N, CA, C and O atoms as a GROMACS GRO file, in nm:
protein
  460
    1MET      N    1   0.085  -0.117   0.000
    1MET     CA    2   0.000   0.000   0.000
    1MET      C    3   0.090   0.123   0.000
    1MET      O    4   0.188   0.130   0.074
    2LEU      N    5   0.056   0.217  -0.081
    2LEU     CA    6   0.131   0.343  -0.083
    2LEU      C    7   0.085   0.430   0.032
    2LEU      O    8  -0.032   0.429   0.069
    3TRP      N    9   0.176   0.505   0.087
    3TRP     CA   10   0.140   0.592   0.198
    3TRP      C   11   0.083   0.723   0.146
    3TRP      O   12   0.117   0.768   0.036
    4ASN      N   13   0.000   0.781   0.225
    4ASN     CA   14  -0.066   0.906   0.190
    4ASN      C   15  -0.008   1.016   0.280
    4ASN      O   16  -0.019   1.007   0.402
    5PRO      N   17   0.054   1.118   0.221
    5PRO     CA   18   0.112   1.226   0.304
    5PRO      C   19   0.009   1.291   0.396
    5PRO      O   20   0.044   1.336   0.505
    6ASP      N   21  -0.117   1.297   0.353
    6ASP     CA   22  -0.220   1.357   0.439
    6ASP      C   23  -0.244   1.273   0.564
    6ASP      O   24  -0.269   1.327   0.672
    7ASP      N   25  -0.236   1.140   0.550
    7ASP     CA   26  -0.251   1.053   0.667
    7ASP      C   27  -0.138   1.075   0.766
    7ASP      O   28  -0.160   1.079   0.888
    8LEU      N   29  -0.017   1.090   0.715
    8LEU     CA   30   0.098   1.115   0.802
    8LEU      C   31   0.083   1.249   0.872
    8LEU      O   32   0.109   1.260   0.992
    9LYS      N   33   0.042   1.351   0.799
    9LYS     CA   34   0.023   1.483   0.858
    9LYS      C   35  -0.085   1.478   0.966
    9LYS      O   36  -0.069   1.535   1.074
   10SER      N   37  -0.194   1.408   0.938
   10SER     CA   38  -0.302   1.395   1.035
   10SER      C   39  -0.254   1.324   1.162
   10SER      O   40  -0.286   1.364   1.273
   11PHE      N   41  -0.177   1.217   1.143
   11PHE     CA   42  -0.120   1.143   1.256
   11PHE      C   43  -0.033   1.235   1.342
   11PHE      O   44  -0.047   1.239   1.464
   12LEU      N   45   0.056   1.309   1.276
   12LEU     CA   46   0.146   1.398   1.349
   12LEU      C   47   0.071   1.511   1.416
   12LEU      O   48   0.102   1.548   1.530
   13ASP      N   49  -0.029   1.568   1.348
   13ASP     CA   50  -0.109   1.675   1.409
   13ASP      C   51  -0.178   1.626   1.536
   13ASP      O   52  -0.184   1.698   1.636
   14ARG      N   53  -0.230   1.504   1.533
   14ARG     CA   54  -0.300   1.447   1.648
   14ARG      C   55  -0.206   1.422   1.766
   14ARG      O   56  -0.242   1.448   1.881
   15HIS      N   57  -0.088   1.372   1.737
   15HIS     CA   58  -0.003   1.322   1.845
   15HIS      C   59   0.108   1.417   1.890
   15HIS      O   60   0.161   1.400   1.999
   16THR      N   61   0.143   1.516   1.811
   16THR     CA   62   0.250   1.606   1.854
   16THR      C   63   0.201   1.710   1.954
   16THR      O   64   0.281   1.783   2.011
   17LYS      N   65   0.071   1.718   1.975
   17LYS     CA   66   0.017   1.809   2.077
   17LYS      C   67   0.050   1.758   2.217
   17LYS      O   68   0.058   1.836   2.312
   18ASP      N   69   0.067   1.628   2.230
   18ASP     CA   70   0.101   1.567   2.358
   18ASP      C   71   0.252   1.577   2.380
   18ASP      O   72   0.330   1.515   2.309
   19GLU      N   73   0.291   1.657   2.479
   19GLU     CA   74   0.434   1.678   2.505
   19GLU      C   75   0.505   1.550   2.549
   19GLU      O   76   0.627   1.539   2.537
   20ASN      N   77   0.429   1.453   2.599
   20ASN     CA   78   0.488   1.328   2.646
   20ASN      C   79   0.491   1.219   2.539
   20ASN      O   80   0.541   1.110   2.562
   21ALA      N   81   0.436   1.250   2.422
   21ALA     CA   82   0.433   1.149   2.316
   21ALA      C   83   0.574   1.116   2.269
   21ALA      O   84   0.657   1.204   2.248
   22LYS      N   85   0.598   0.987   2.254
   22LYS     CA   86   0.728   0.940   2.204
   22LYS      C   87   0.700   0.880   2.067
   22LYS      O   88   0.628   0.781   2.054
   23ILE      N   89   0.758   0.940   1.964
   23ILE     CA   90   0.735   0.896   1.827
   23ILE      C   91   0.866   0.851   1.766
   23ILE      O   92   0.969   0.918   1.780
   24VAL      N   93   0.863   0.737   1.700
   24VAL     CA   94   0.981   0.685   1.632
   24VAL      C   95   0.944   0.653   1.487
   24VAL      O   96   0.834   0.607   1.459
   25VAL      N   97   1.038   0.679   1.396
   25VAL     CA   98   1.019   0.645   1.255
   25VAL      C   99   1.113   0.530   1.223
   25VAL      O  100   1.233   0.536   1.251
   26ILE      N  101   1.057   0.424   1.164
   26ILE     CA  102   1.136   0.306   1.127
   26ILE      C  103   1.122   0.282   0.978
   26ILE      O  104   1.010   0.280   0.926
   27THR      N  105   1.234   0.262   0.911
   27THR     CA  106   1.231   0.217   0.772
   27THR      C  107   1.277   0.072   0.772
   27THR      O  108   1.370   0.036   0.844
   28SER      N  109   1.212  -0.010   0.691
   28SER     CA  110   1.237  -0.152   0.698
   28SER      C  111   1.229  -0.217   0.561
   28SER      O  112   1.156  -0.170   0.473
   29GLY      N  113   1.303  -0.323   0.544
   29GLY     CA  114   1.302  -0.397   0.417
   29GLY      C  115   1.416  -0.354   0.328
   29GLY      O  116   1.497  -0.269   0.365
   30GLY      N  117   1.422  -0.413   0.213
   30GLY     CA  118   1.530  -0.388   0.119
   30GLY      C  119   1.528  -0.248   0.061
   30GLY      O  120   1.429  -0.176   0.070
   31THR      N  121   1.639  -0.211   0.001
   31THR     CA  122   1.651  -0.081  -0.065
   31THR      C  123   1.708  -0.100  -0.204
   31THR      O  124   1.779  -0.197  -0.231
   32ALA      N  125   1.677  -0.006  -0.291
   32ALA     CA  126   1.733  -0.005  -0.426
   32ALA      C  127   1.788   0.134  -0.452
   32ALA      O  128   1.719   0.234  -0.432
   33VAL      N  129   1.912   0.141  -0.498
   33VAL     CA  130   1.978   0.269  -0.525
   33VAL      C  131   2.020   0.271  -0.671
   33VAL      O  132   2.092   0.182  -0.716
   34PRO      N  133   1.975   0.373  -0.747
   34PRO     CA  134   2.014   0.380  -0.888
   34PRO      C  135   2.163   0.410  -0.904
   34PRO      O  136   2.221   0.484  -0.826
   35LEU      N  137   2.222   0.350  -1.006
   35LEU     CA  138   2.364   0.374  -1.035
   35LEU      C  139   2.384   0.488  -1.134
   35LEU      O  140   2.495   0.539  -1.148
   36GLU      N  141   2.278   0.528  -1.201
   36GLU     CA  142   2.289   0.629  -1.307
   36GLU      C  143   2.178   0.732  -1.292
   36GLU      O  144   2.081   0.710  -1.220
   37LYS      N  145   2.195   0.843  -1.359
   37LYS     CA  146   2.093   0.946  -1.357
   37LYS      C  147   1.966   0.896  -1.426
   37LYS      O  148   1.857   0.908  -1.371
   38ASN      N  149   1.980   0.840  -1.544
   38ASN     CA  150   1.867   0.778  -1.614
   38ASN      C  151   1.872   0.629  -1.582
   38ASN      O  152   1.944   0.551  -1.645
   39CYS      N  153   1.795   0.591  -1.484
   39CYS     CA  154   1.809   0.460  -1.420
   39CYS      C  155   1.786   0.342  -1.515
   39CYS      O  156   1.680   0.326  -1.574
   40VAL      N  157   1.889   0.263  -1.525
   40VAL     CA  158   1.881   0.135  -1.593
   40VAL      C  159   1.932   0.027  -1.498
   40VAL      O  160   1.879  -0.084  -1.496
   41ARG      N  161   2.035   0.060  -1.419
   41ARG     CA  162   2.094  -0.036  -1.326
   41ARG      C  163   2.081   0.014  -1.182
   41ARG      O  164   2.082   0.134  -1.155
   42TYR      N  165   2.070  -0.082  -1.093
   42TYR     CA  166   2.055  -0.052  -0.951
   42TYR      C  167   2.148  -0.139  -0.869
   42TYR      O  168   2.189  -0.247  -0.912
   43ILE      N  169   2.182  -0.092  -0.752
   43ILE     CA  170   2.238  -0.177  -0.648
   43ILE      C  171   2.122  -0.199  -0.551
   43ILE      O  172   2.054  -0.105  -0.511
   44GLU      N  173   2.102  -0.324  -0.515
   44GLU     CA  174   1.985  -0.356  -0.435
   44GLU      C  175   2.019  -0.460  -0.329
   44GLU      O  176   2.098  -0.551  -0.354
   45ASN      N  177   1.959  -0.445  -0.213
   45ASN     CA  178   1.968  -0.554  -0.115
   45ASN      C  179   1.827  -0.608  -0.094
   45ASN      O  180   1.729  -0.537  -0.114
   46PHE      N  181   1.819  -0.730  -0.054
   46PHE     CA  182   1.690  -0.796  -0.044
   46PHE      C  183   1.655  -0.831   0.099
   46PHE      O  184   1.621  -0.946   0.129
   47SER      N  185   1.663  -0.735   0.187
   47SER     CA  186   1.631  -0.757   0.327
   47SER      C  187   1.484  -0.795   0.342
   47SER      O  188   1.398  -0.740   0.274
   48ASN      N  189   1.457  -0.889   0.430
   48ASN     CA  190   1.319  -0.928   0.460
   48ASN      C  191   1.250  -0.828   0.552
   48ASN      O  192   1.128  -0.826   0.559
   49GLY      N  193   1.327  -0.747   0.621
   49GLY     CA  194   1.270  -0.649   0.713
   49GLY      C  195   1.247  -0.702   0.853
   49GLY      O  196   1.172  -0.643   0.930
   50THR      N  197   1.312  -0.813   0.887
   50THR     CA  198   1.292  -0.872   1.020
   50THR      C  199   1.334  -0.776   1.132
   50THR      O  200   1.259  -0.757   1.228
   51ARG      N  201   1.451  -0.717   1.120
   51ARG     CA  202   1.500  -0.626   1.224
   51ARG      C  203   1.406  -0.507   1.241
   51ARG      O  204   1.375  -0.468   1.354
   52GLY      N  205   1.360  -0.449   1.132
   52GLY     CA  206   1.268  -0.335   1.140
   52GLY      C  207   1.136  -0.373   1.204
   52GLY      O  208   1.083  -0.299   1.286
   53ALA      N  209   1.082  -0.490   1.166
   53ALA     CA  210   0.954  -0.536   1.221
   53ALA      C  211   0.964  -0.560   1.371
   53ALA      O  212   0.877  -0.519   1.448
   54ILE      N  213   1.070  -0.628   1.413
   54ILE     CA  214   1.088  -0.656   1.556
   54ILE      C  215   1.115  -0.527   1.633
   54ILE      O  216   1.066  -0.511   1.745
   55SER      N  217   1.192  -0.436   1.575
   55SER     CA  218   1.217  -0.307   1.641
   55SER      C  219   1.086  -0.232   1.663
   55SER      O  220   1.064  -0.176   1.770
   56ALA      N  221   0.999  -0.231   1.562
   56ALA     CA  222   0.870  -0.164   1.575
   56ALA      C  223   0.788  -0.226   1.689
   56ALA      O  224   0.727  -0.154   1.767
   57GLU      N  225   0.788  -0.358   1.698
   57GLU     CA  226   0.716  -0.426   1.806
   57GLU      C  227   0.766  -0.381   1.942
   57GLU      O  228   0.688  -0.350   2.032
   58LYS      N  229   0.897  -0.377   1.957
   58LYS     CA  230   0.956  -0.340   2.086
   58LYS      C  231   0.924  -0.194   2.122
   58LYS      O  232   0.895  -0.164   2.238
   59PHE      N  233   0.930  -0.106   2.024
   59PHE     CA  234   0.894   0.034   2.051
   59PHE      C  235   0.746   0.044   2.090
   59PHE      O  236   0.713   0.115   2.185
   60LEU      N  237   0.658  -0.026   2.019
   60LEU     CA  238   0.515  -0.023   2.053
   60LEU      C  239   0.492  -0.074   2.195
   60LEU      O  240   0.414  -0.016   2.271
   61GLU      N  241   0.560  -0.183   2.231
   61GLU     CA  242   0.545  -0.241   2.365
   61GLU      C  243   0.595  -0.147   2.474
   61GLU      O  244   0.557  -0.161   2.590
   62ASN      N  245   0.680  -0.052   2.438
   62ASN     CA  246   0.734   0.044   2.535
   62ASN      C  247   0.668   0.181   2.525
   62ASN      O  248   0.724   0.280   2.571
   63GLY      N  249   0.549   0.186   2.465
   63GLY     CA  250   0.470   0.309   2.467
   63GLY      C  251   0.499   0.410   2.358
   63GLY      O  252   0.449   0.522   2.364
   64TYR      N  253   0.579   0.373   2.260
   64TYR     CA  254   0.609   0.465   2.150
   64TYR      C  255   0.500   0.459   2.044
   64TYR      O  256   0.435   0.356   2.025
   65LEU      N  257   0.480   0.570   1.976
   65LEU     CA  258   0.400   0.573   1.855
   65LEU      C  259   0.497   0.546   1.741
   65LEU      O  260   0.604   0.607   1.735
   66VAL      N  261   0.462   0.456   1.651
   66VAL     CA  262   0.555   0.412   1.547
   66VAL      C  263   0.504   0.449   1.409
   66VAL      O  264   0.390   0.418   1.373
   67ILE      N  265   0.588   0.517   1.333
   67ILE     CA  266   0.564   0.539   1.190
   67ILE      C  267   0.654   0.439   1.120
   67ILE      O  268   0.776   0.446   1.132
   68PHE      N  269   0.594   0.346   1.047
   68PHE     CA  270   0.667   0.232   0.992
   68PHE      C  271   0.660   0.234   0.840
   68PHE      O  272   0.555   0.207   0.781
   69PHE      N  273   0.772   0.268   0.776
   69PHE     CA  274   0.782   0.264   0.631
   69PHE      C  275   0.849   0.133   0.592
   69PHE      O  276   0.954   0.098   0.648
   70HIS      N  277   0.791   0.061   0.499
   70HIS     CA  278   0.849  -0.067   0.461
   70HIS      C  279   0.836  -0.090   0.311
   70HIS      O  280   0.750  -0.033   0.244
   71ARG      N  281   0.923  -0.174   0.262
   71ARG     CA  282   0.921  -0.211   0.121
   71ARG      C  283   0.809  -0.313   0.099
   71ARG      O  284   0.777  -0.391   0.189
   72ALA      N  285   0.751  -0.313  -0.019
   72ALA     CA  286   0.647  -0.410  -0.052
   72ALA      C  287   0.698  -0.551  -0.027
   72ALA      O  288   0.812  -0.584  -0.059
   73ASN      N  289   0.613  -0.633   0.031
   73ASN     CA  290   0.640  -0.774   0.059
   73ASN      C  291   0.742  -0.799   0.170
   73ASN      O  292   0.783  -0.913   0.191
   74SER      N  293   0.784  -0.694   0.240
   74SER     CA  294   0.873  -0.718   0.355
   74SER      C  295   0.787  -0.742   0.479
   74SER      O  296   0.667  -0.714   0.480
   75LEU      N  297   0.849  -0.794   0.582
   75LEU     CA  298   0.776  -0.825   0.704
   75LEU      C  299   0.727  -0.697   0.772
   75LEU      O  300   0.791  -0.592   0.764
   76GLN      N  301   0.613  -0.709   0.838
   76GLN     CA  302   0.558  -0.599   0.914
   76GLN      C  303   0.552  -0.642   1.060
   76GLN      O  304   0.560  -0.762   1.090
   77PRO      N  305   0.538  -0.546   1.151
   77PRO     CA  306   0.533  -0.584   1.293
   77PRO      C  307   0.430  -0.695   1.317
   77PRO      O  308   0.318  -0.689   1.268
   78TYR      N  309   0.470  -0.793   1.393
   78TYR     CA  310   0.392  -0.910   1.433
   78TYR      C  311   0.364  -1.008   1.319
   78TYR      O  312   0.323  -1.121   1.345
   79SER      N  313   0.384  -0.970   1.195
   79SER     CA  314   0.353  -1.060   1.084
   79SER      C  315   0.450  -1.176   1.075
   79SER      O  316   0.413  -1.282   1.025
   80HIS      N  317   0.573  -1.159   1.122
   80HIS     CA  318   0.669  -1.270   1.114
   80HIS      C  319   0.631  -1.382   1.211
   80HIS      O  320   0.677  -1.495   1.196
   81ARG      N  321   0.549  -1.351   1.309
   81ARG     CA  322   0.504  -1.453   1.404
   81ARG      C  323   0.379  -1.524   1.356
   81ARG      O  324   0.355  -1.640   1.390
   82PHE      N  325   0.299  -1.454   1.276
   82PHE     CA  326   0.173  -1.509   1.227
   82PHE      C  327   0.165  -1.488   1.076
   82PHE      O  328   0.095  -1.397   1.031
   83PRO      N  329   0.233  -1.570   0.998
   83PRO     CA  330   0.233  -1.549   0.852
   83PRO      C  331   0.091  -1.545   0.798
   83PRO      O  332   0.007  -1.627   0.834
   84ASP      N  333   0.066  -1.451   0.713
   84ASP     CA  334  -0.062  -1.434   0.643
   84ASP      C  335  -0.180  -1.396   0.733
   84ASP      O  336  -0.293  -1.391   0.685
   85LEU      N  337  -0.156  -1.370   0.862
   85LEU     CA  338  -0.266  -1.334   0.951
   85LEU      C  339  -0.342  -1.213   0.898
   85LEU      O  340  -0.465  -1.213   0.895
   86PHE      N  341  -0.268  -1.109   0.858
   86PHE     CA  342  -0.333  -0.986   0.818
   86PHE      C  343  -0.408  -1.000   0.686
   86PHE      O  344  -0.491  -0.915   0.653
   87ASN      N  345  -0.380  -1.105   0.610
   87ASN     CA  346  -0.454  -1.130   0.487
   87ASN      C  347  -0.593  -1.184   0.516
   87ASN      O  348  -0.679  -1.185   0.427
   88HIS      N  349  -0.618  -1.229   0.639
   88HIS     CA  350  -0.746  -1.288   0.675
   88HIS      C  351  -0.831  -1.197   0.763
   88HIS      O  352  -0.936  -1.238   0.812
   89LEU      N  353  -0.785  -1.075   0.783
   89LEU     CA  354  -0.859  -0.979   0.864
   89LEU      C  355  -0.908  -0.865   0.777
   89LEU      O  356  -0.845  -0.828   0.678
   90LYS      N  357  -1.021  -0.809   0.816
   90LYS     CA  358  -1.066  -0.688   0.748
   90LYS      C  359  -1.113  -0.588   0.854
   90LYS      O  360  -1.169  -0.628   0.956
   91PRO      N  361  -1.091  -0.459   0.830
   91PRO     CA  362  -1.131  -0.357   0.927
   91PRO      C  363  -1.281  -0.360   0.950
   91PRO      O  364  -1.359  -0.376   0.856
   92ALA      N  365  -1.321  -0.343   1.077
   92ALA     CA  366  -1.463  -0.342   1.112
   92ALA      C  367  -1.491  -0.228   1.208
   92ALA      O  368  -1.560  -0.246   1.308
   93GLY      N  369  -1.438  -0.112   1.179
   93GLY     CA  370  -1.455   0.002   1.267
   93GLY      C  371  -1.324   0.034   1.335
   93GLY      O  372  -1.223  -0.033   1.314
   94GLU      N  373  -1.326   0.138   1.417
   94GLU     CA  374  -1.203   0.183   1.481
   94GLU      C  375  -1.150   0.078   1.578
   94GLU      O  376  -1.219   0.037   1.670
   95ASN      N  377  -1.026   0.037   1.555
   95ASN     CA  378  -0.957  -0.062   1.639
   95ASN      C  379  -1.027  -0.197   1.645
   95ASN      O  380  -1.010  -0.271   1.742
   96LYS      N  381  -1.105  -0.231   1.543
   96LYS     CA  382  -1.174  -0.360   1.540
   96LYS      C  383  -1.153  -0.425   1.404
   96LYS      O  384  -1.146  -0.357   1.301
   97PHE      N  385  -1.144  -0.557   1.405
   97PHE     CA  386  -1.127  -0.634   1.283
   97PHE      C  387  -1.216  -0.757   1.289
   97PHE      O  388  -1.248  -0.806   1.397
   98THR      N  389  -1.255  -0.807   1.173
   98THR     CA  390  -1.325  -0.934   1.164
   98THR      C  391  -1.248  -1.023   1.070
   98THR      O  392  -1.168  -0.977   0.989
   99GLY      N  393  -1.273  -1.153   1.081
   99GLY     CA  394  -1.208  -1.247   0.991
   99GLY      C  395  -1.282  -1.254   0.859
   99GLY      O  396  -1.404  -1.271   0.858
  100LYS      N  397  -1.211  -1.242   0.749
  100LYS     CA  398  -1.275  -1.247   0.617
  100LYS      C  399  -1.340  -1.383   0.594
  100LYS      O  400  -1.454  -1.389   0.548
  101LEU      N  401  -1.270  -1.491   0.626
  101LEU     CA  402  -1.323  -1.624   0.603
  101LEU      C  403  -1.443  -1.650   0.692
  101LEU      O  404  -1.544  -1.704   0.646
  102LEU      N  405  -1.435  -1.611   0.819
  102LEU     CA  406  -1.545  -1.630   0.912
  102LEU      C  407  -1.669  -1.556   0.864
  102LEU      O  408  -1.779  -1.611   0.869
  103THR      N  409  -1.652  -1.433   0.818
  103THR     CA  410  -1.764  -1.356   0.767
  103THR      C  411  -1.826  -1.425   0.646
  103THR      O  412  -1.948  -1.432   0.635
  104ALA      N  413  -1.743  -1.477   0.557
  104ALA     CA  414  -1.794  -1.546   0.438
  104ALA      C  415  -1.870  -1.671   0.478
  104ALA      O  416  -1.975  -1.701   0.421
  105LEU      N  417  -1.818  -1.745   0.574
  105LEU     CA  418  -1.886  -1.867   0.619
  105LEU      C  419  -2.021  -1.834   0.683
  105LEU      O  420  -2.121  -1.901   0.655
  106LYS      N  421  -2.024  -1.733   0.768
  106LYS     CA  422  -2.150  -1.694   0.831
  106LYS      C  423  -2.252  -1.651   0.727
  106LYS      O  424  -2.369  -1.687   0.734
  107HIS      N  425  -2.205  -1.573   0.630
  107HIS     CA  426  -2.295  -1.522   0.526
  107HIS      C  427  -2.359  -1.636   0.448
  107HIS      O  428  -2.476  -1.626   0.408
  108ASN      N  429  -2.287  -1.741   0.427
  108ASN     CA  430  -2.338  -1.854   0.350
  108ASN      C  431  -2.400  -1.962   0.437
  108ASN      O  432  -2.430  -2.072   0.389
  109ASN      N  433  -2.421  -1.933   0.566
  109ASN     CA  434  -2.481  -2.027   0.661
  109ASN      C  435  -2.409  -2.160   0.665
  109ASN      O  436  -2.472  -2.264   0.687
  110LYS      N  437  -2.280  -2.160   0.644
  110LYS     CA  438  -2.202  -2.283   0.646
  110LYS      C  439  -2.143  -2.307   0.785
  110LYS      O  440  -2.093  -2.416   0.813
  111ALA      N  441  -2.148  -2.208   0.870
  111ALA     CA  442  -2.084  -2.222   1.000
  111ALA      C  443  -2.171  -2.159   1.108
  111ALA      O  444  -2.132  -2.060   1.170
  112SER      N  445  -2.287  -2.217   1.132
  112SER     CA  446  -2.378  -2.160   1.230
  112SER      C  447  -2.322  -2.169   1.372
  112SER      O  448  -2.368  -2.097   1.461
  113TYR      N  449  -2.224  -2.256   1.394
  113TYR     CA  450  -2.166  -2.269   1.527
  113TYR      C  451  -2.070  -2.156   1.560
  113TYR      O  452  -2.018  -2.152   1.671
  114PHE      N  453  -2.044  -2.064   1.469
  114PHE     CA  454  -1.958  -1.948   1.494
  114PHE      C  455  -2.042  -1.830   1.538
  114PHE      O  456  -2.039  -1.726   1.471
  115SER      N  457  -2.114  -1.839   1.643
  115SER     CA  458  -2.198  -1.725   1.681
  115SER      C  459  -2.135  -1.643   1.789
  115SER      O  460  -2.193  -1.543   1.833
   0.00000   0.00000   0.00000
């Protein structure tokens, strides 16, 4: 997902008013650096983003607000512990999520025991 500068500005506007807020910015995953002005060749590393993801978790656990920039397909906080977990969740309001599969099963009356 591409980041939206307005979302970042809104986040900072909300949280920088609190003098006690601790904010950290983490960049994670591989990088690509062009070798030429008109890019044809790159130097690239293929980091999975494990260190960045774990660092974000530790900062969150210690009360920090985390801005986490990552490369596509790199690990995100907590995702290395639960592969594909976030692919099975969908937002259901502020700070709430539902399971996509569970919702589909309920909708089709295939899982009435999931009440």
